[in-house]
């Protein structure tokens, strides 16, 4: 009695097996599929030798066919190229971010310097205006309290200037106050 012979699926006909040799008339695969040798294959002995079918080889064959060297190298090369491109773009983006971050820090430091200088100038102006305000208040109270000679007003103004210059020298030691003529 002869075992039935199963035809090969079309996708496996003519393809190389896992060793790389083409399937010649599917003789090797027929031995795996059929429990007894087929009539196309000559028997060396009169008693049939039972062979066990190997299902795991067929599953791994499909995986190997899907990952054939030609497809694998093209797919692998495309994947590697895509990863390399992504890596290069990421590196460039990181470099751009670092440059922008340094520019932001420089701008922030410049802004801090400018604001600090402006703050110092405004504080000096406030002190000057407060001093002038006190001088004018004193001038008005003295004028209302009695008659003041023109020389007394000039003396008060000189006194005001001297105190202003003294306060400026304490706050800004490097600045030379202008001389009154």
Backbone as numpy.savetxt, mean C-alpha at the origin, in Angstrom:
# Nx Ny Nz CAx CAy CAz Cx Cy Cz
-15.41 -68.00 -21.95 -16.25 -66.82 -21.95 -15.37 -65.58 -21.95
-15.73 -64.65 -22.75 -14.93 -63.45 -22.91 -15.62 -62.29 -22.21
-14.83 -61.47 -21.53 -15.37 -60.31 -20.81 -15.69 -59.21 -21.81
-16.67 -58.42 -21.48 -17.01 -57.33 -22.40 -15.89 -56.30 -22.46
-15.70 -55.73 -23.61 -14.69 -54.69 -23.82 -15.40 -53.35 -23.81
-14.92 -52.48 -22.99 -15.51 -51.14 -22.87 -14.77 -50.18 -23.79
-15.51 -49.42 -24.58 -14.82 -48.47 -25.47 -14.23 -47.32 -24.67
-13.15 -46.78 -25.19 -12.51 -45.63 -24.55 -13.32 -44.37 -24.78
-13.36 -43.50 -23.81 -13.99 -42.20 -24.07 -13.19 -41.44 -25.12
-13.86 -40.60 -25.86 -13.21 -39.88 -26.96 -12.08 -38.99 -26.49
-12.20 -38.41 -25.32 -11.17 -37.49 -24.86 -9.87 -38.20 -24.53
-9.90 -39.53 -24.28 -8.69 -40.24 -23.93 -8.06 -40.95 -25.11
-8.71 -41.02 -26.24 -8.16 -41.72 -27.39 -7.04 -40.90 -28.00
-5.92 -41.52 -28.21 -4.81 -40.88 -28.90 -3.98 -39.96 -28.01
-4.34 -39.80 -26.75 -3.57 -38.94 -25.85 -2.46 -39.76 -25.20
-1.38 -39.13 -24.83 -0.32 -39.88 -24.15 -0.75 -40.20 -22.72
-0.28 -41.36 -22.24 -0.60 -41.71 -20.86 0.39 -41.03 -19.92
0.35 -41.39 -18.66 1.19 -40.69 -17.69 2.68 -40.91 -17.92
3.07 -41.91 -18.68 4.47 -42.11 -19.02 4.89 -41.29 -20.22
3.94 -40.77 -20.95 4.25 -39.98 -22.12 4.15 -40.76 -23.41
3.92 -42.09 -23.37 3.82 -42.87 -24.61 2.36 -42.90 -25.05
2.09 -42.84 -26.35 0.70 -42.86 -26.81 0.07 -44.22 -26.58
-1.21 -44.24 -26.44 -1.93 -45.50 -26.25 -2.09 -46.18 -27.60
-1.46 -47.29 -27.75 -1.54 -48.02 -29.02 -2.71 -48.97 -28.95
-3.73 -48.68 -29.68 -4.94 -49.49 -29.78 -5.57 -49.73 -28.42
-5.28 -48.90 -27.48 -5.86 -48.94 -26.14 -5.61 -50.27 -25.45
-4.54 -50.96 -25.79 -4.27 -52.28 -25.22 -3.97 -52.18 -23.74
-3.18 -51.23 -23.34 -2.83 -51.10 -21.93 -4.03 -50.72 -21.09
-4.88 -49.86 -21.60 -6.05 -49.42 -20.85 -7.10 -50.51 -20.80
-7.21 -51.32 -21.86 -8.19 -52.41 -21.86 -7.88 -53.41 -20.78
-6.60 -53.64 -20.52 -6.25 -54.56 -19.45 -6.70 -54.02 -18.10
-6.66 -52.70 -17.94 -7.09 -52.11 -16.69 -8.60 -52.13 -16.54
-9.33 -52.00 -17.66 -10.77 -51.92 -17.61 -11.40 -53.31 -17.57
-10.92 -54.23 -18.37 -11.54 -55.57 -18.43 -10.81 -56.51 -17.48
-11.55 -57.39 -16.80 -10.91 -58.32 -15.88 -10.12 -59.40 -16.60
-10.44 -59.69 -17.87 -9.72 -60.71 -18.62 -9.15 -60.07 -19.87
-8.06 -60.61 -20.37 -7.50 -60.05 -21.59 -8.44 -60.24 -22.75
-8.41 -59.33 -23.69 -9.26 -59.38 -24.88 -8.58 -60.20 -25.95
-9.33 -60.55 -26.96 -8.79 -61.40 -28.02 -7.74 -60.67 -28.84
-7.75 -59.38 -28.87 -6.76 -58.64 -29.66 -5.38 -58.76 -29.04
-5.33 -59.08 -27.75 -4.06 -59.20 -27.07 -3.73 -60.69 -26.97
-2.58 -61.12 -27.48 -2.25 -62.54 -27.42 -1.98 -62.97 -25.99
-2.45 -64.19 -25.67 -2.24 -64.73 -24.34 -0.96 -65.56 -24.34
-0.19 -65.44 -23.31 1.04 -66.20 -23.22 0.81 -67.56 -22.60
-0.21 -67.69 -21.80 -0.53 -68.99 -21.20 -1.99 -69.31 -21.47
-2.34 -70.57 -21.30 -3.70 -70.98 -21.59 -4.67 -70.56 -20.50
-4.18 -70.39 -19.28 -5.09 -69.97 -18.22 -5.15 -68.45 -18.16
-6.35 -67.93 -18.01 -6.46 -66.47 -17.96 -5.94 -65.94 -16.63
-5.19 -64.85 -16.70 -4.67 -64.23 -15.48 -5.58 -63.07 -15.10
-6.16 -63.16 -13.93 -7.06 -62.07 -13.54 -6.28 -60.81 -13.18
-6.76 -59.72 -13.64 -6.19 -58.41 -13.29 -7.27 -57.60 -12.60
-6.87 -56.82 -11.66 -7.84 -56.00 -10.94 -7.92 -54.63 -11.59
-9.10 -54.12 -11.74 -9.21 -52.78 -12.33 -8.69 -51.73 -11.36
-8.06 -50.72 -11.90 -7.48 -49.65 -11.08 -8.24 -48.35 -11.32
-9.07 -48.01 -10.37 -9.88 -46.79 -10.49 -9.05 -45.57 -10.13
-8.13 -45.73 -9.18 -7.35 -44.57 -8.76 -6.44 -44.07 -9.88
-5.97 -44.99 -10.74 -5.15 -44.55 -11.87 -5.96 -43.71 -12.84
-7.23 -44.07 -13.03 -8.05 -43.29 -13.96 -8.29 -41.89 -13.42
-8.53 -41.75 -12.11 -8.75 -40.43 -11.52 -7.51 -39.56 -11.61
-6.36 -40.17 -11.33 -5.13 -39.39 -11.41 -4.79 -39.08 -12.86
-5.20 -39.96 -13.79 -4.96 -39.70 -15.22 -5.71 -38.45 -15.64
-6.94 -38.33 -15.19 -7.72 -37.14 -15.55 -7.05 -35.88 -15.02
-6.56 -35.97 -13.79 -5.87 -34.81 -13.21 -4.62 -34.50 -14.01
-3.91 -35.57 -14.41 -2.70 -35.34 -15.18 -3.01 -34.77 -16.55
-4.10 -35.25 -17.17 -4.50 -34.70 -18.46 -4.88 -33.23 -18.34
-5.57 -32.90 -17.27 -5.98 -31.50 -17.07 -4.76 -30.63 -16.83
-3.74 -31.19 -16.21 -2.54 -30.43 -15.92 -1.41 -30.89 -16.84
-1.68 -31.08 -18.10 -0.66 -31.53 -19.03 0.45 -30.49 -19.10
1.67 -30.90 -19.47 2.80 -29.98 -19.48 2.56 -28.74 -20.32
1.92 -28.87 -21.46 1.67 -27.70 -22.31 0.71 -26.73 -21.66
-0.43 -27.28 -21.17 -1.42 -26.43 -20.51 -0.88 -25.88 -19.20
-0.18 -26.72 -18.47 0.33 -26.31 -17.17 1.34 -25.18 -17.33
2.22 -25.31 -18.29 3.24 -24.28 -18.44 2.63 -22.96 -18.90
1.64 -23.02 -19.76 0.99 -21.78 -20.22 0.19 -21.16 -19.09
-0.61 -22.00 -18.40 -1.41 -21.49 -17.27 -0.50 -20.99 -16.15
0.54 -21.77 -15.87 1.46 -21.39 -14.81 2.20 -20.11 -15.16
2.62 -20.00 -16.42 3.31 -18.79 -16.86 2.39 -17.58 -16.78
1.14 -17.76 -17.17 0.18 -16.64 -17.11 -0.06 -16.24 -15.66
-0.20 -17.24 -14.79 -0.44 -16.94 -13.37 0.77 -16.24 -12.76
1.97 -16.75 -13.09 3.18 -16.12 -12.57 3.35 -14.70 -13.09
3.04 -14.50 -14.37 3.12 -13.16 -14.94 2.12 -12.23 -14.27
0.93 -12.74 -14.00 -0.09 -11.92 -13.34 0.35 -11.57 -11.91
0.90 -12.55 -11.20 1.38 -12.28 -9.84 2.54 -11.29 -9.85
3.44 -11.44 -10.81 4.58 -10.52 -10.92 4.10 -9.11 -11.24
3.14 -9.00 -12.15 2.57 -7.69 -12.49 1.90 -7.07 -11.27
1.16 -7.87 -10.53 0.49 -7.38 -9.32 1.53 -6.91 -8.31
2.61 -7.69 -8.16 3.67 -7.32 -7.23 4.33 -6.01 -7.64
4.60 -5.85 -8.95 5.21 -4.60 -9.43 4.30 -3.41 -9.21
2.99 -3.60 -9.51 2.04 -2.50 -9.30 1.95 -2.14 -7.81
1.96 -3.15 -6.96 1.90 -2.91 -5.52 3.15 -2.17 -5.04
4.31 -2.56 -5.54 5.56 -1.90 -5.17 5.54 -0.44 -5.62
5.07 -0.20 -6.84 4.99 1.18 -7.34 4.00 2.00 -6.52
2.88 1.40 -6.17 1.88 2.12 -5.35 2.46 2.43 -3.97
3.21 1.50 -3.41 3.84 1.74 -2.10 4.84 2.88 -2.19
5.62 2.90 -3.26 6.60 3.98 -3.44 5.89 5.32 -3.57
4.81 5.34 -4.38 4.05 6.60 -4.51 3.48 7.03 -3.17
2.98 6.10 -2.39 2.41 6.43 -1.08 3.49 7.00 -0.17
4.68 6.38 -0.16 5.76 6.88 0.70 6.17 8.29 0.30
6.23 8.56 -1.01 6.58 9.90 -1.48 5.53 10.91 -1.04
4.26 10.57 -1.23 3.18 11.47 -0.82 3.20 11.69 0.68
3.50 10.65 1.43 3.54 10.77 2.89 4.65 11.74 3.30
5.83 11.63 2.67 6.93 12.54 2.98 6.56 13.97 2.63
5.90 14.17 1.49 5.46 15.51 1.11 4.46 16.07 2.11
3.52 15.23 2.54 2.55 15.68 3.55 3.26 16.07 4.84
4.24 15.27 5.27 4.98 15.59 6.49 5.75 16.89 6.34
6.39 17.11 5.18 7.12 18.36 4.96 6.16 19.54 4.97
5.02 19.39 4.31 4.03 20.47 4.31 3.53 20.74 5.72
3.31 19.70 6.49 2.84 19.86 7.87 3.89 20.58 8.71
5.16 20.20 8.57 6.23 20.87 9.32 6.34 22.34 8.91
6.22 22.60 7.61 6.27 23.98 7.12 5.10 24.79 7.70
3.93 24.18 7.72 2.75 24.85 8.27 2.94 25.13 9.76
3.50 24.18 10.49 3.75 24.38 11.92 4.72 25.53 12.13
5.79 25.59 11.34 6.75 26.70 11.46 6.08 28.03 11.17
5.30 28.07 10.08 4.62 29.32 9.71 3.64 29.77 10.78
2.85 28.83 11.28 1.86 29.18 12.30 2.54 29.61 13.59
3.65 28.95 13.95 4.38 29.33 15.16 4.94 30.74 15.02
5.52 31.04 13.87 6.06 32.39 13.64 4.94 33.44 13.66
3.84 33.11 13.02 2.70 34.05 13.00 2.16 34.25 14.41
2.10 33.18 15.18 1.64 33.27 16.57 2.54 34.19 17.39
3.85 34.04 17.24 4.79 34.90 17.97 4.61 36.36 17.56
4.44 36.61 16.26 4.24 37.99 15.79 2.95 38.57 16.34
1.89 37.76 16.36 0.61 38.25 16.87 0.67 38.50 18.38
1.37 37.65 19.11 1.53 37.89 20.55 2.29 39.18 20.81
3.33 39.43 20.02 4.07 40.68 20.17 3.18 41.88 19.86
2.36 41.75 18.83 1.43 42.84 18.47 0.40 43.05 19.59
-0.08 41.96 20.19 -1.03 42.07 21.30 -0.40 42.83 22.46
0.83 42.46 22.81 1.51 43.14 23.91 1.69 44.62 23.61
2.04 44.93 22.38 2.23 46.33 21.99 0.91 47.09 22.10
-0.17 46.50 21.61 -1.47 47.18 21.66 -1.98 47.31 23.10
-1.75 46.28 23.92 -2.15 46.39 25.33 -1.38 47.51 26.03
-0.11 47.62 25.72 0.71 48.69 26.31 0.22 50.06 25.86
-0.04 50.16 24.58 -0.55 51.43 24.03 -1.91 51.77 24.64
-2.75 50.77 24.81 -4.07 50.97 25.41 -3.93 51.49 26.85
-3.04 50.88 27.64 -2.81 51.36 29.01 -2.29 52.79 29.01
-1.38 53.08 28.11 -0.81 54.44 28.04 -1.91 55.45 27.73
-2.78 55.11 26.75 -3.86 56.03 26.39 -4.86 56.19 27.54
-5.16 55.11 28.25 -6.06 55.21 29.41 -5.46 56.13 30.48
-4.17 55.93 30.75 -3.50 56.80 31.73 -3.49 58.24 31.27
-3.30 58.45 30.00 -3.28 59.80 29.44 -4.64 60.47 29.64
-5.69 59.74 29.36 -7.05 60.30 29.49 -7.37 60.58 30.96
-7.04 59.65 31.85 -7.34 59.88 33.27 -6.56 61.05 33.82
-5.32 61.20 33.42 -4.52 62.33 33.89 -5.03 63.63 33.31
-5.46 63.59 32.06 -5.95 64.81 31.43 -7.25 65.26 32.10
-8.10 64.31 32.39 -9.35 64.66 33.06 -9.11 65.11 34.49
-8.08 64.60 35.10 -7.79 64.94 36.49 -7.16 66.32 36.63
-6.52 66.81 35.67 -5.87 68.11 35.77 -5.24 68.48 34.45
-4.76 69.67 34.37 -4.13 70.17 33.15 -2.73 69.60 33.06
-2.43 69.02 31.91 -1.11 68.43 31.68 -0.42 69.27 30.62
0.81 69.55 30.83 1.58 70.33 29.87 1.99 69.42 28.72
2.31 70.06 27.58 2.74 69.29 26.40 3.99 68.48 26.70
4.85 68.94 27.50 6.09 68.23 27.84 5.81 66.97 28.62
4.76 67.01 29.45 4.42 65.82 30.24 3.93 64.68 29.32
3.16 65.05 28.29 2.67 64.04 27.34 3.85 63.41 26.61
4.80 64.23 26.19 5.99 63.71 25.51 6.77 62.80 26.46
6.84 63.16 27.71 7.54 62.34 28.71 6.85 61.00 28.90
5.52 61.03 28.94 4.77 59.76 29.07 4.99 58.87 27.85
5.02 59.49 26.68 5.22 58.70 25.45 6.61 58.07 25.44
7.62 58.85 25.87 8.98 58.29 25.95 9.03 57.13 26.94
8.32 57.30 28.04 8.25 56.24 29.03 7.59 54.99 28.44
6.53 55.21 27.67 5.82 54.11 26.99 6.75 53.38 26.03
7.50 54.14 25.26 8.44 53.53 24.29 9.51 52.73 25.01
10.00 53.24 26.08 11.06 52.55 26.82 10.53 51.22 27.37
9.33 51.24 27.90 8.77 49.98 28.42 8.47 48.99 27.29
8.01 49.51 26.15 7.73 48.66 24.99 9.01 48.01 24.50
10.07 48.81 24.38 11.35 48.28 23.92 11.91 47.24 24.90
11.75 47.51 26.17 12.24 46.56 27.18 11.49 45.24 27.10
10.18 45.30 26.91 9.40 44.05 26.82 9.72 43.31 25.53
9.97 44.04 24.46 10.33 43.40 23.19 11.69 42.71 23.30
12.64 43.33 24.00 13.96 42.73 24.14 13.91 41.47 25.01
12.99 41.43 25.95 12.86 40.23 26.78 12.29 39.07 25.98
11.32 39.34 25.12 10.68 38.28 24.33 11.51 37.88 23.13
12.08 38.84 22.43 12.87 38.57 21.23 14.26 39.15 21.43
15.20 38.40 22.02 16.53 38.95 22.30 17.34 39.24 21.05
17.06 38.60 19.92 17.83 38.81 18.69 17.39 40.04 17.92
16.20 40.55 18.21 15.66 41.68 17.46 16.15 42.98 18.09
16.71 43.84 17.26 17.17 45.15 17.73 16.03 46.14 17.55
15.59 46.81 18.63 14.47 47.75 18.49 14.91 48.99 17.71
13.98 49.58 16.97 14.32 50.79 16.21 14.52 51.98 17.15
15.44 52.87 16.78 15.76 54.05 17.58 14.80 55.18 17.25
14.37 55.86 18.27 13.50 57.04 18.08 14.37 58.24 17.82
14.03 59.02 16.86 14.82 60.22 16.54 14.10 61.46 16.94
